[in-house]
PDB file of C-alpha atoms and ligand atoms in Angstrom:
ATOM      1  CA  UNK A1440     112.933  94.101 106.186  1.00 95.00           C
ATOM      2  CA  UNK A1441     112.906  90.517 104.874  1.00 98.00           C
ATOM      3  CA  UNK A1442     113.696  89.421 101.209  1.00 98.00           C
ATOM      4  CA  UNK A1443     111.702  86.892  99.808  1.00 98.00           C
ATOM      5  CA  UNK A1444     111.383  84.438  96.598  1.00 98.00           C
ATOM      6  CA  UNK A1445     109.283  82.878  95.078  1.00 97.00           C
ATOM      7  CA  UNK A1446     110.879  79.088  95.848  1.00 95.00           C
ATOM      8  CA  UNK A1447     109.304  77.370  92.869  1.00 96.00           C
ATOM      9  CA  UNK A1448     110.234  77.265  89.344  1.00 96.00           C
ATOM     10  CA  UNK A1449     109.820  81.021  87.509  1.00 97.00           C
ATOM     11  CA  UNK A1450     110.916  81.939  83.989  1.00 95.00           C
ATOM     12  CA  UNK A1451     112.057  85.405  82.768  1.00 95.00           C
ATOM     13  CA  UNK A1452     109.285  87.111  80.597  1.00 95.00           C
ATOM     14  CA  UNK A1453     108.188  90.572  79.230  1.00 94.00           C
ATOM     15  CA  UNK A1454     107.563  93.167  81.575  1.00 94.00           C
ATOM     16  CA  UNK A1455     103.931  93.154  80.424  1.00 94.00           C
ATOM     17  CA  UNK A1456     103.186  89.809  81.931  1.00 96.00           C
ATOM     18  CA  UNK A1457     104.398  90.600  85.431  1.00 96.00           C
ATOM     19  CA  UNK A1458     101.080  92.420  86.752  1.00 96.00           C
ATOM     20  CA  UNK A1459      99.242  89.189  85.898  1.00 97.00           C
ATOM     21  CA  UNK A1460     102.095  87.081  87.942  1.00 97.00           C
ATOM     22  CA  UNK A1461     101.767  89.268  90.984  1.00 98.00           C
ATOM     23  CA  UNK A1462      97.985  89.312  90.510  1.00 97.00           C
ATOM     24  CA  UNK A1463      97.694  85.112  90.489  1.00 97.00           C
ATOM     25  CA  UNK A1464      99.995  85.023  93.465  1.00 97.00           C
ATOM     26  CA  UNK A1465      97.538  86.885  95.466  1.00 97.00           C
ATOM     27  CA  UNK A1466      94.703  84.604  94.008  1.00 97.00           C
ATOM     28  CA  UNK A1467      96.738  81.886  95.338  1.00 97.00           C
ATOM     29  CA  UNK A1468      97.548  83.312  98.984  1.00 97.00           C
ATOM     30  CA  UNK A1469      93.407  84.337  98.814  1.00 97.00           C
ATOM     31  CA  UNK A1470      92.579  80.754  98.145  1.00 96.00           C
ATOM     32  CA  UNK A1471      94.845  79.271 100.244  1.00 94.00           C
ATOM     33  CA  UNK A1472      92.003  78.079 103.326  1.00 92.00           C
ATOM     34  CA  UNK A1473      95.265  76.706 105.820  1.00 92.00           C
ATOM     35  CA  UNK A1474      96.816  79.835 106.079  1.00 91.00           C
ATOM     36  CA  UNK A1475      93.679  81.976 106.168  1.00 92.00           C
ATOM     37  CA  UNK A1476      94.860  84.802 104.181  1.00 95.00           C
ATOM     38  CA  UNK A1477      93.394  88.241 103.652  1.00 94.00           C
ATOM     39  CA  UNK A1478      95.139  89.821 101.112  1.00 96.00           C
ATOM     40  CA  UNK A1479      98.695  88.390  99.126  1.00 98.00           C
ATOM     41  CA  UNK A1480     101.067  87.832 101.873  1.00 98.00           C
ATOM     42  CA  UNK A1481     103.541  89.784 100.747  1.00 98.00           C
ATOM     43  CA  UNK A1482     104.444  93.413 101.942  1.00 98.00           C
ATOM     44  CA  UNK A1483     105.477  94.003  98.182  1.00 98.00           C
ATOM     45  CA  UNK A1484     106.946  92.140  95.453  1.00 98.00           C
ATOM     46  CA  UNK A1485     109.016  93.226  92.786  1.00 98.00           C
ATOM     47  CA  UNK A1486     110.107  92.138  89.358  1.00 97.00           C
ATOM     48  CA  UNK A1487     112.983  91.535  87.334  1.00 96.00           C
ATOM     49  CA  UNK A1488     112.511  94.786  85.297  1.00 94.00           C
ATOM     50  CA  UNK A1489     113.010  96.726  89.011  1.00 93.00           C
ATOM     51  CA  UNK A1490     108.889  97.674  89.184  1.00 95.00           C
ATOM     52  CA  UNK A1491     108.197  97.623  92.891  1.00 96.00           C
ATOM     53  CA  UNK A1492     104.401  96.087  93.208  1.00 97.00           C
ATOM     54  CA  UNK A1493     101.900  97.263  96.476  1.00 97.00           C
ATOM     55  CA  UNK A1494     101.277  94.145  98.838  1.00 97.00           C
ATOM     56  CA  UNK A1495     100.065  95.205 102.212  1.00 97.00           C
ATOM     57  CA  UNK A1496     101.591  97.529 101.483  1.00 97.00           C
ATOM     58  CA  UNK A1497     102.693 100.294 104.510  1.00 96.00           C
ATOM     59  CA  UNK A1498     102.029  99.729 108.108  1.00 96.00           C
ATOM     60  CA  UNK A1499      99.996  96.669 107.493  1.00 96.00           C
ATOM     61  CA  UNK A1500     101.525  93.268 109.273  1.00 96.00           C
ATOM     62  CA  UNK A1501     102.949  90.866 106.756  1.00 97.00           C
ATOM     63  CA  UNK A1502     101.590  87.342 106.280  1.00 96.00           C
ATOM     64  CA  UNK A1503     104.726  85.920 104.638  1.00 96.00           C
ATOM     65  CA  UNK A1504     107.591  85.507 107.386  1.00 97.00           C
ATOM     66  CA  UNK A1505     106.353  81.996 108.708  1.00 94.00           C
ATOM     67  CA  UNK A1506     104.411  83.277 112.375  1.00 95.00           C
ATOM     68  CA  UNK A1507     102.586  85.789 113.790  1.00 94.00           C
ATOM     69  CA  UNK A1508     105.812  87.210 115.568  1.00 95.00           C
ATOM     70  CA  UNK A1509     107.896  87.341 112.412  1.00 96.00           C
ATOM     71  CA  UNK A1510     104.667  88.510 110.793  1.00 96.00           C
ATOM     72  CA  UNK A1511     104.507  91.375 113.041  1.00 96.00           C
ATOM     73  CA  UNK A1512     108.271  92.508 112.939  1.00 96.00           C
ATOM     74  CA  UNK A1513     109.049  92.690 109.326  1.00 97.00           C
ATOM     75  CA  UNK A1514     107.972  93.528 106.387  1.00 98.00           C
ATOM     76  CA  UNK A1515     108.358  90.889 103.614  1.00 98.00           C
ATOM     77  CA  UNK A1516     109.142  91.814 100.251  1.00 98.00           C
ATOM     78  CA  UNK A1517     109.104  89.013  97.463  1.00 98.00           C
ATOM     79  CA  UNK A1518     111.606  89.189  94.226  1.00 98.00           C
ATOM     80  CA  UNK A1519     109.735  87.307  91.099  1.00 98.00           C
ATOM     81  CA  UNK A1520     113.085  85.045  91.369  1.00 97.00           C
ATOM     82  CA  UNK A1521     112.727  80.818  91.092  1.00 96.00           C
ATOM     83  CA  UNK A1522     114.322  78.196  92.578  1.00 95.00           C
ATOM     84  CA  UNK A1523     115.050  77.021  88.717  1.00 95.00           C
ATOM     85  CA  UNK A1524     114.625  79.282  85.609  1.00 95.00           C
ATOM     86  CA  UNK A1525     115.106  82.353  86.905  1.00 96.00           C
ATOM     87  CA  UNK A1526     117.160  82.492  89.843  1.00 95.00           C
ATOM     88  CA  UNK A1527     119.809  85.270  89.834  1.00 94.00           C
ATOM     89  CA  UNK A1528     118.849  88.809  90.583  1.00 95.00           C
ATOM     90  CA  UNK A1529     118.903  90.888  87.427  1.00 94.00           C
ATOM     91  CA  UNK A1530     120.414  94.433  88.648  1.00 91.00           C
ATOM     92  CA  UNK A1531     116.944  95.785  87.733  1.00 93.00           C
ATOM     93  CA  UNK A1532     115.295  93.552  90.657  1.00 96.00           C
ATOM     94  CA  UNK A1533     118.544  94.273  92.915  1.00 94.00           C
ATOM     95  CA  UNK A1534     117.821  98.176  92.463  1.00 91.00           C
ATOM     96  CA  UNK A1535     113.958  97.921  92.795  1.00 93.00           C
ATOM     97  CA  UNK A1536     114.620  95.498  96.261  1.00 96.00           C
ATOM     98  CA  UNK A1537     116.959  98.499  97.134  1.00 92.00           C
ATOM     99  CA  UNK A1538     114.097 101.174  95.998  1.00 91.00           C
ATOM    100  CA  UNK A1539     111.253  98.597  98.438  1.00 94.00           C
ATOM    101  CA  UNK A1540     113.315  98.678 101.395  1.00 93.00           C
ATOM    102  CA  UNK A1541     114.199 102.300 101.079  1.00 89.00           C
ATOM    103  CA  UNK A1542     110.013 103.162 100.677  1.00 92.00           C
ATOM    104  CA  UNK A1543     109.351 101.343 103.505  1.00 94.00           C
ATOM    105  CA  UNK A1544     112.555 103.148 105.556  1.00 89.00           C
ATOM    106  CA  UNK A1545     110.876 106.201 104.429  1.00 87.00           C
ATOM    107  CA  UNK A1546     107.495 105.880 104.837  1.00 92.00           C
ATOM    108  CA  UNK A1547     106.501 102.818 106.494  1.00 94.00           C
ATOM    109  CA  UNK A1548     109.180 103.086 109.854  1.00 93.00           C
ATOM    110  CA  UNK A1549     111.048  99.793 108.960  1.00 93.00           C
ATOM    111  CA  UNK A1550     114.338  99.926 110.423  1.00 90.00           C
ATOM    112  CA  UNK A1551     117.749  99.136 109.121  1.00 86.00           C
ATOM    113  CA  UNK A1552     117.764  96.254 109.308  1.00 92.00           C
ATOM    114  CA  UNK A1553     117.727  93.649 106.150  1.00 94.00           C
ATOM    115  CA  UNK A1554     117.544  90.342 106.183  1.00 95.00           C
ATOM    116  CA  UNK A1555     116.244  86.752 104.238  1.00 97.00           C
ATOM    117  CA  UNK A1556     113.183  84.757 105.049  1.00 97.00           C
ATOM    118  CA  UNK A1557     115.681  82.495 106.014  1.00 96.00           C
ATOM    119  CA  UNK A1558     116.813  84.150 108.983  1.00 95.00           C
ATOM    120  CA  UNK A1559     115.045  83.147 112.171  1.00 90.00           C
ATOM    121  CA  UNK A1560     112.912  80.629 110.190  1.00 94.00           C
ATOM    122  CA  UNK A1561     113.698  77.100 108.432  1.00 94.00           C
ATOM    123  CA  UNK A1562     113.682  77.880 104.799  1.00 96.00           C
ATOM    124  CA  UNK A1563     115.770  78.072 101.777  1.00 96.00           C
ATOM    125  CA  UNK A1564     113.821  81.372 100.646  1.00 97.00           C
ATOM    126  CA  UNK A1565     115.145  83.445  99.210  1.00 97.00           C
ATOM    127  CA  UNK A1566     117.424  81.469  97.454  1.00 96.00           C
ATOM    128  CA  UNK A1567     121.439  81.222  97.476  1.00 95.00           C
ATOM    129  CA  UNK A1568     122.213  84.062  94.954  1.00 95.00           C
ATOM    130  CA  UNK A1569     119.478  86.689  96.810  1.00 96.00           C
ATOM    131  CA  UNK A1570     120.705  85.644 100.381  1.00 95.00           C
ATOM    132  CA  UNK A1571     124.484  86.653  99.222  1.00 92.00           C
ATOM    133  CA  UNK A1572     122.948  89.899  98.239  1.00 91.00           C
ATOM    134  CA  UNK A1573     121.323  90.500 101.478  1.00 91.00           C
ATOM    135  CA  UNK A1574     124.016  89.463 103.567  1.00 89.00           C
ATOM    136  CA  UNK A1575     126.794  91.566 101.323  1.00 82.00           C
ATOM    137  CA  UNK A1576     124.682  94.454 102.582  1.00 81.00           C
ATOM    138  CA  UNK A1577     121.994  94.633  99.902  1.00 86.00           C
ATOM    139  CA  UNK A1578     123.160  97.408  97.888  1.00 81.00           C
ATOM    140  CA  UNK A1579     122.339  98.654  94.877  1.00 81.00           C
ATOM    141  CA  UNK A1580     124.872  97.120  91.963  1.00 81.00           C
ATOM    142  CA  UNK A1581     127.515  99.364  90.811  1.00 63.00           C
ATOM    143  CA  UNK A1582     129.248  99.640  87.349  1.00 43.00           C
ATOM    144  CA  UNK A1583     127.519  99.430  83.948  1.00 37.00           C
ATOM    145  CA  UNK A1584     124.298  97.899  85.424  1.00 38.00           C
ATOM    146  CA  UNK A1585     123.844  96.330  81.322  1.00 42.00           C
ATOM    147  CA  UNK A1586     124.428  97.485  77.957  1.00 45.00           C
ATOM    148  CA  UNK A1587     126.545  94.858  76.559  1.00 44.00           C
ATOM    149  CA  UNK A1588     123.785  94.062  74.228  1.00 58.00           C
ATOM    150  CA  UNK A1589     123.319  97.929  72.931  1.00 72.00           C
ATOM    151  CA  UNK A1590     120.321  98.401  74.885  1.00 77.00           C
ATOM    152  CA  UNK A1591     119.534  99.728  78.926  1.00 81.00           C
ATOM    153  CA  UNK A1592     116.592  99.229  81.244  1.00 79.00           C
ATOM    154  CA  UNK A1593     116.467 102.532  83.075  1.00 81.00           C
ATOM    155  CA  UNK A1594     116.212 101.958  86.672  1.00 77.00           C
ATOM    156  CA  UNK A1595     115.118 103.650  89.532  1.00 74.00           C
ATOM    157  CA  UNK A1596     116.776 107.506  90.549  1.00 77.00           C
ATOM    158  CA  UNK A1597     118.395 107.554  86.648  1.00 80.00           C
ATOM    159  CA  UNK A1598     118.164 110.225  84.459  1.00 82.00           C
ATOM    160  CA  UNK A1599     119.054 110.439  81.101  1.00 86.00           C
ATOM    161  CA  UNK A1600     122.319 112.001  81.060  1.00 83.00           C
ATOM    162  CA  UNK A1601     123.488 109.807  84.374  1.00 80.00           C
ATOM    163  CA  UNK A1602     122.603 106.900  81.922  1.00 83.00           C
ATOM    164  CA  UNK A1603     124.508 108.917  79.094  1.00 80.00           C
ATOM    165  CA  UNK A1604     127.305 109.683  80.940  1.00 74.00           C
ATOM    166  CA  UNK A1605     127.488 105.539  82.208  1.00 72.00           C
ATOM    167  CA  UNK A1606     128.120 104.363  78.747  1.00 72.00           C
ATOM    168  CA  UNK A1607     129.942 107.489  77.734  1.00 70.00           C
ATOM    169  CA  UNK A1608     127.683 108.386  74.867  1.00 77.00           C
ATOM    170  CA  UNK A1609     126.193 111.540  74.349  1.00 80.00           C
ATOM    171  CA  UNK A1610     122.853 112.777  76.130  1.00 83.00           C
ATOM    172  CA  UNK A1611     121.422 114.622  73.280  1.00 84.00           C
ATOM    173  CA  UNK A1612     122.375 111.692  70.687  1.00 84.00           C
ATOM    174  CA  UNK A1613     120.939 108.900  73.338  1.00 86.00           C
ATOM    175  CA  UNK A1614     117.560 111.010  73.467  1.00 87.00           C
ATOM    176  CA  UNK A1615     117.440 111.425  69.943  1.00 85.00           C
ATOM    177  CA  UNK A1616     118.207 107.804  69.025  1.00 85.00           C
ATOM    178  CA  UNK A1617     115.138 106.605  71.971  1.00 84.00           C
ATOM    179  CA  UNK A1618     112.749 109.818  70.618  1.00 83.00           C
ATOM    180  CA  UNK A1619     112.991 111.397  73.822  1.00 83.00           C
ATOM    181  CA  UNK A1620     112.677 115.389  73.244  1.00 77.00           C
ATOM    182  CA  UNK A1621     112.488 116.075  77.230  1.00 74.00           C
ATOM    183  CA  UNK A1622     116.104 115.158  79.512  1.00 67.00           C
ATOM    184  CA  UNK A1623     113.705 113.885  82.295  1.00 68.00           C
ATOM    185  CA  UNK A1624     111.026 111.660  80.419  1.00 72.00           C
ATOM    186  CA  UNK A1625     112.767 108.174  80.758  1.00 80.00           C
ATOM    187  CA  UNK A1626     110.727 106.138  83.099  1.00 81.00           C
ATOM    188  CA  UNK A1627     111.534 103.089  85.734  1.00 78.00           C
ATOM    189  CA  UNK A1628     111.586 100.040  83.432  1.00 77.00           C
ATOM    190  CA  UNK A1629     111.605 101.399  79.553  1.00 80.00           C
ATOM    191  CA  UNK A1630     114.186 100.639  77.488  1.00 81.00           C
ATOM    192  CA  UNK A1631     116.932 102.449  75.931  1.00 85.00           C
ATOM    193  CA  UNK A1632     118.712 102.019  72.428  1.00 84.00           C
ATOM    194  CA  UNK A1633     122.136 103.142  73.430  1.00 81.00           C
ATOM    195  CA  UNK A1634     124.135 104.381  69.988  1.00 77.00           C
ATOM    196  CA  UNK A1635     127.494 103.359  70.070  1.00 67.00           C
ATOM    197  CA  UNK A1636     129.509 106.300  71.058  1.00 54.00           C
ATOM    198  CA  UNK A1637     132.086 107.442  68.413  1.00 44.00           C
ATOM    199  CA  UNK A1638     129.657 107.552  65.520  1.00 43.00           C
ATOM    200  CA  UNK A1639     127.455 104.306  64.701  1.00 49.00           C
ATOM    201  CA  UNK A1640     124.635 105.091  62.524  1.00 59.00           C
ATOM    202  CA  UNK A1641     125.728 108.423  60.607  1.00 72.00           C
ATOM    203  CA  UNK A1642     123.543 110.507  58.153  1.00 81.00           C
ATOM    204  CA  UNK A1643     125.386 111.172  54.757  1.00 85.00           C
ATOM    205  CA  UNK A1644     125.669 114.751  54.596  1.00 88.00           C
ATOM    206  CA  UNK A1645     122.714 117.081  53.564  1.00 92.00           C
ATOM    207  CA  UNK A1646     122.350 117.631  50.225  1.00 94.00           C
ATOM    208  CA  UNK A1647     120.499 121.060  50.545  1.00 94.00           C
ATOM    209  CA  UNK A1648     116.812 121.969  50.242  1.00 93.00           C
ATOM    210  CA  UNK A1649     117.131 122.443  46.332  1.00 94.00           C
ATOM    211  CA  UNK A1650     117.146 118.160  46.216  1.00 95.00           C
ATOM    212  CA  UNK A1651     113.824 118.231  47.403  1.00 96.00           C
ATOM    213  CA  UNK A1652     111.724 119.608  44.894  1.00 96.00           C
ATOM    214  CA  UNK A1653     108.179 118.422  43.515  1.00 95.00           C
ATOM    215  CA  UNK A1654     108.002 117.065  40.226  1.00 95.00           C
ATOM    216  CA  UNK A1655     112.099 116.786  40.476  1.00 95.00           C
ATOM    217  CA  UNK A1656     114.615 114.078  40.280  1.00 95.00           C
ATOM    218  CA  UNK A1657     117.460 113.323  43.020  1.00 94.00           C
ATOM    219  CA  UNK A1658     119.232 110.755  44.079  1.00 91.00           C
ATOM    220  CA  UNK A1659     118.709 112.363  47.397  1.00 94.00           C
ATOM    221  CA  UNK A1660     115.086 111.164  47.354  1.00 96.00           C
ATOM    222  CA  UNK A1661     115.744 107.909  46.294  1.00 92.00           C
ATOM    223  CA  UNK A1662     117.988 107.563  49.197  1.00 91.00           C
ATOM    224  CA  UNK A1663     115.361 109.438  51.722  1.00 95.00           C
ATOM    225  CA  UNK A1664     112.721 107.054  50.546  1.00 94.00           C
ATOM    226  CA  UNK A1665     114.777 104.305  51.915  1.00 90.00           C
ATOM    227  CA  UNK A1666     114.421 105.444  54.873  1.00 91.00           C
ATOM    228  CA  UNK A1667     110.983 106.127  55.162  1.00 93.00           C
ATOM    229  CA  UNK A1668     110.639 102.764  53.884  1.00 89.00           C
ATOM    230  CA  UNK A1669     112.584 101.175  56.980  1.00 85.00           C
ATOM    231  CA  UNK A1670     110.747 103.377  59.437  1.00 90.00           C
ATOM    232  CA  UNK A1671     107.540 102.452  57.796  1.00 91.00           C
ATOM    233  CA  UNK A1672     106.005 105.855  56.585  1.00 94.00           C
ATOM    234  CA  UNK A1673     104.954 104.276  53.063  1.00 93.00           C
ATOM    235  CA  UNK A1674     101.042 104.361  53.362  1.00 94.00           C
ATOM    236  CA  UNK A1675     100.651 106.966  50.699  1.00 95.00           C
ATOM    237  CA  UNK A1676     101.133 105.743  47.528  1.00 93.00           C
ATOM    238  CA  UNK A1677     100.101 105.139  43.770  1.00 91.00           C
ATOM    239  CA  UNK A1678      98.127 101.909  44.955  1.00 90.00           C
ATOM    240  CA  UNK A1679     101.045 100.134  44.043  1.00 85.00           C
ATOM    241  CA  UNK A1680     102.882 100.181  46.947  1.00 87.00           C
ATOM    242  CA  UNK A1681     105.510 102.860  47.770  1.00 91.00           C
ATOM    243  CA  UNK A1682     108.810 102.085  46.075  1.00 87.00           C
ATOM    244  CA  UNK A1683     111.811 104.395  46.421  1.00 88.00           C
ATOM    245  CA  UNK A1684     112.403 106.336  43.838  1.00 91.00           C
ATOM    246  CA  UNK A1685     114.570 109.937  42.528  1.00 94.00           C
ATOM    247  CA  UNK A1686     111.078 111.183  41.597  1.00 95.00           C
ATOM    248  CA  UNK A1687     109.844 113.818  44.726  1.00 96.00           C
ATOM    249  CA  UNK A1688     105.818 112.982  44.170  1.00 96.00           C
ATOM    250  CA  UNK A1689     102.843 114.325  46.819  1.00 96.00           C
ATOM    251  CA  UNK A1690     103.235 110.795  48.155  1.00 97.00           C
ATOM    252  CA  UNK A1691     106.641 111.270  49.213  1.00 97.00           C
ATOM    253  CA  UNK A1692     105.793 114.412  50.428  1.00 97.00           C
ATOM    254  CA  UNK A1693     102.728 113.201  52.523  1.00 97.00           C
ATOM    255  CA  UNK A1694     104.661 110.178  53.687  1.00 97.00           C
ATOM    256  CA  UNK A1695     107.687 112.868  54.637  1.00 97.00           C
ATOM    257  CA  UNK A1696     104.758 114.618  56.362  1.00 97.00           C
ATOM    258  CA  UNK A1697     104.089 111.543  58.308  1.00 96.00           C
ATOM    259  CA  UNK A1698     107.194 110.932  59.651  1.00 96.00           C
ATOM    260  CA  UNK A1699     107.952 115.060  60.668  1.00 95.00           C
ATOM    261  CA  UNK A1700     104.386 114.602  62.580  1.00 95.00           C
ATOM    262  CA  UNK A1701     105.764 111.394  64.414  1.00 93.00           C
ATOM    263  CA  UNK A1702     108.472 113.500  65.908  1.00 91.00           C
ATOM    264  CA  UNK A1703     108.468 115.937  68.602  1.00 86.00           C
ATOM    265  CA  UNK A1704     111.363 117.982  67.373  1.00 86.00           C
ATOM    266  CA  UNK A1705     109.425 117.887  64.017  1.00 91.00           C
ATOM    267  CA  UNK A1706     105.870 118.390  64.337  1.00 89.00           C
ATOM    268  CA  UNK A1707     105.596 121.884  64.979  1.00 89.00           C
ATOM    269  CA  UNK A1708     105.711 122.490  61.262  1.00 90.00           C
ATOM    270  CA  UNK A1709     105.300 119.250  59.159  1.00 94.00           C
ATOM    271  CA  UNK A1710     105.777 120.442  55.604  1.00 95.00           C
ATOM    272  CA  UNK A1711     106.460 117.164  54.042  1.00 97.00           C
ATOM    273  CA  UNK A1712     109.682 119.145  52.987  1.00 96.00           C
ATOM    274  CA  UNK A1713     112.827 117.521  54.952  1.00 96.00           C
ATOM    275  CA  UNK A1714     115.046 120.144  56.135  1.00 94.00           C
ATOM    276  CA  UNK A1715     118.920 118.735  57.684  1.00 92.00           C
ATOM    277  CA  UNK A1716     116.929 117.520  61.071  1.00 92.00           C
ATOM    278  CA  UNK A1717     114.241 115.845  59.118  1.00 95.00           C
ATOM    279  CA  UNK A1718     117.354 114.019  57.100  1.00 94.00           C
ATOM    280  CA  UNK A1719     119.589 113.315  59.804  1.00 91.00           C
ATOM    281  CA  UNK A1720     116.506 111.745  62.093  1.00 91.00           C
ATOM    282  CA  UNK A1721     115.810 109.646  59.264  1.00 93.00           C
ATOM    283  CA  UNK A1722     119.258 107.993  58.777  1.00 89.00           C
ATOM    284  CA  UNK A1723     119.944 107.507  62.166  1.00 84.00           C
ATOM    285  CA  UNK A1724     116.470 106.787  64.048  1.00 84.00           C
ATOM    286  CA  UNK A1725     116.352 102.577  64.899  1.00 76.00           C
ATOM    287  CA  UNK A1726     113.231 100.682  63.396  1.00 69.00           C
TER     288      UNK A1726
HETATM  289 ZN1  LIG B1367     110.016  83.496 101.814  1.00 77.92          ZN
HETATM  290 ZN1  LIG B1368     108.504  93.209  85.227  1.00 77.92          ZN
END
């Protein structure tokens, strides 16, 4: 295996603009008449958000490693990593290198060993920082893998209460906060609200089903209509605009409706009526 970068200057961006990166690098390589290429050089290339991108792909000789006999020994996998802007491996990109390399151990009959453009060829690529990972034995980063900022890119092989158990928070609390009614539907590269554990956002207690009444007054409502106002279930209304209120109307019902039907723990049976799960998830889902 070889580890690759991108040598010029590459700047950090949403995960939905990296298809169109990888696709204009293999526009490039196509229309790039010296080297003669047939398809993007690259074995596969992966991005800072740890998505692992088809090249050549399996079995097919590389055009990246700088001659035919390099070509034909290694693979060449390419991190989305500059020579300015972005130039130090994310732990997402370390992991999907680490989840490349171990597809093309598994399936493609590279062998062990790992290694930088660099090696065997004069070239800076792939870079100081990605070299020192190579050479330190290319393994997948340890520890809290990010967080700091209250939020987690799930990575390859994690499940949700691996993530949970990471940040010491509570599976069923971290699934509830991201909407996530299955422990195994977190996906490569989505991104996690952790809570903070010990109680950050906390529902006032429930003030009973007798609050909740049509025609009635509560401060209960008033306080539930907040919510639905910061979670944006407000479009019915008087045609004024839905204001909270103490006053349960059929537009507070329907807009209660709204929100039970948004969630899967709630949509079996969205009465409009909020019951303690319908309150809680209210208070304490994130924008
Ligand atoms: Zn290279
Ligand atoms: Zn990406």
């Amino acid at each position: 295996m070889k580890i690759h970068y991108l040598g010029t200057a590459y700047s950090s961006r949403k995960h939905s603009l990296c298809d169109d990166y990888v696709r204009r690098i293999r526009a490039e390589h196509l229309a790039n008449t010296r080297e003669g290429y047939v398809d993007i050089a690259y074995s596969a290339v992966v991005c800072e958000h740890g998505y692992v991108y088809e090249g050549r792909g399996l079995h097919k000789r590389t055009g990246a490693n700088g001659n035919a006999e390099l070509n034909a020994r290694d693979y060449a996998v390419c991190a989305l990593l500059g020579s300015s802007g972005l130039t130090k491996p994310p732990d997402a990109m370390l992991n999907g290198l680490r989840d490349a390399i171990e597809w093309f151990r598994t399936h493609g009959s590279a062998g062990d060993w790992i290694g930088g453009h660099k090696d065997g060829y004069a070239t800076e690529c792939p870079g100081p920082p990605l070299y020192a990972w190579v050479k330190s034995g290319a393994r997948r980063p340890g520890g809290s893998g990010g967080g700091s900022d209250g939020k987690y890119i799930v990575q390859a092989h994690d499940t949700l209460s691996g993530i949970a158990r990471r940040f010491d928070l509570d599976w069923q609390e971290l699934a509830k906060v991201n909407g996530i009614s299955e422990p195994y539907t977190v996906y490569v590269g989505q991104e996690l609200v952790l809570p903070e554990s010990g109680g950050g956002t906390q529902a006032p207690p429930y003030p009973g089903r007798t609050a909740f009444v049509l025609g009635r007054r509560h401060q209960s409502v008033t306080d539930l209509d907040r919510q639905l106002v910061r979670l944006g279930f407000t479009r019915h209304h008087d045609g004024n605009g839905y204001q909270p209120g103490p006053l349960f109307t059929a537009y507070t019902r329907r807009n209660i409706a709204d929100f039970q039907r948004s969630r899967p723990e709630l949509s079996s049976d969205p009465d409009g009526y909020p019951g303690p799960v319908t309150w809680e998830l209210a208070h304490t889902l994130p924008r």
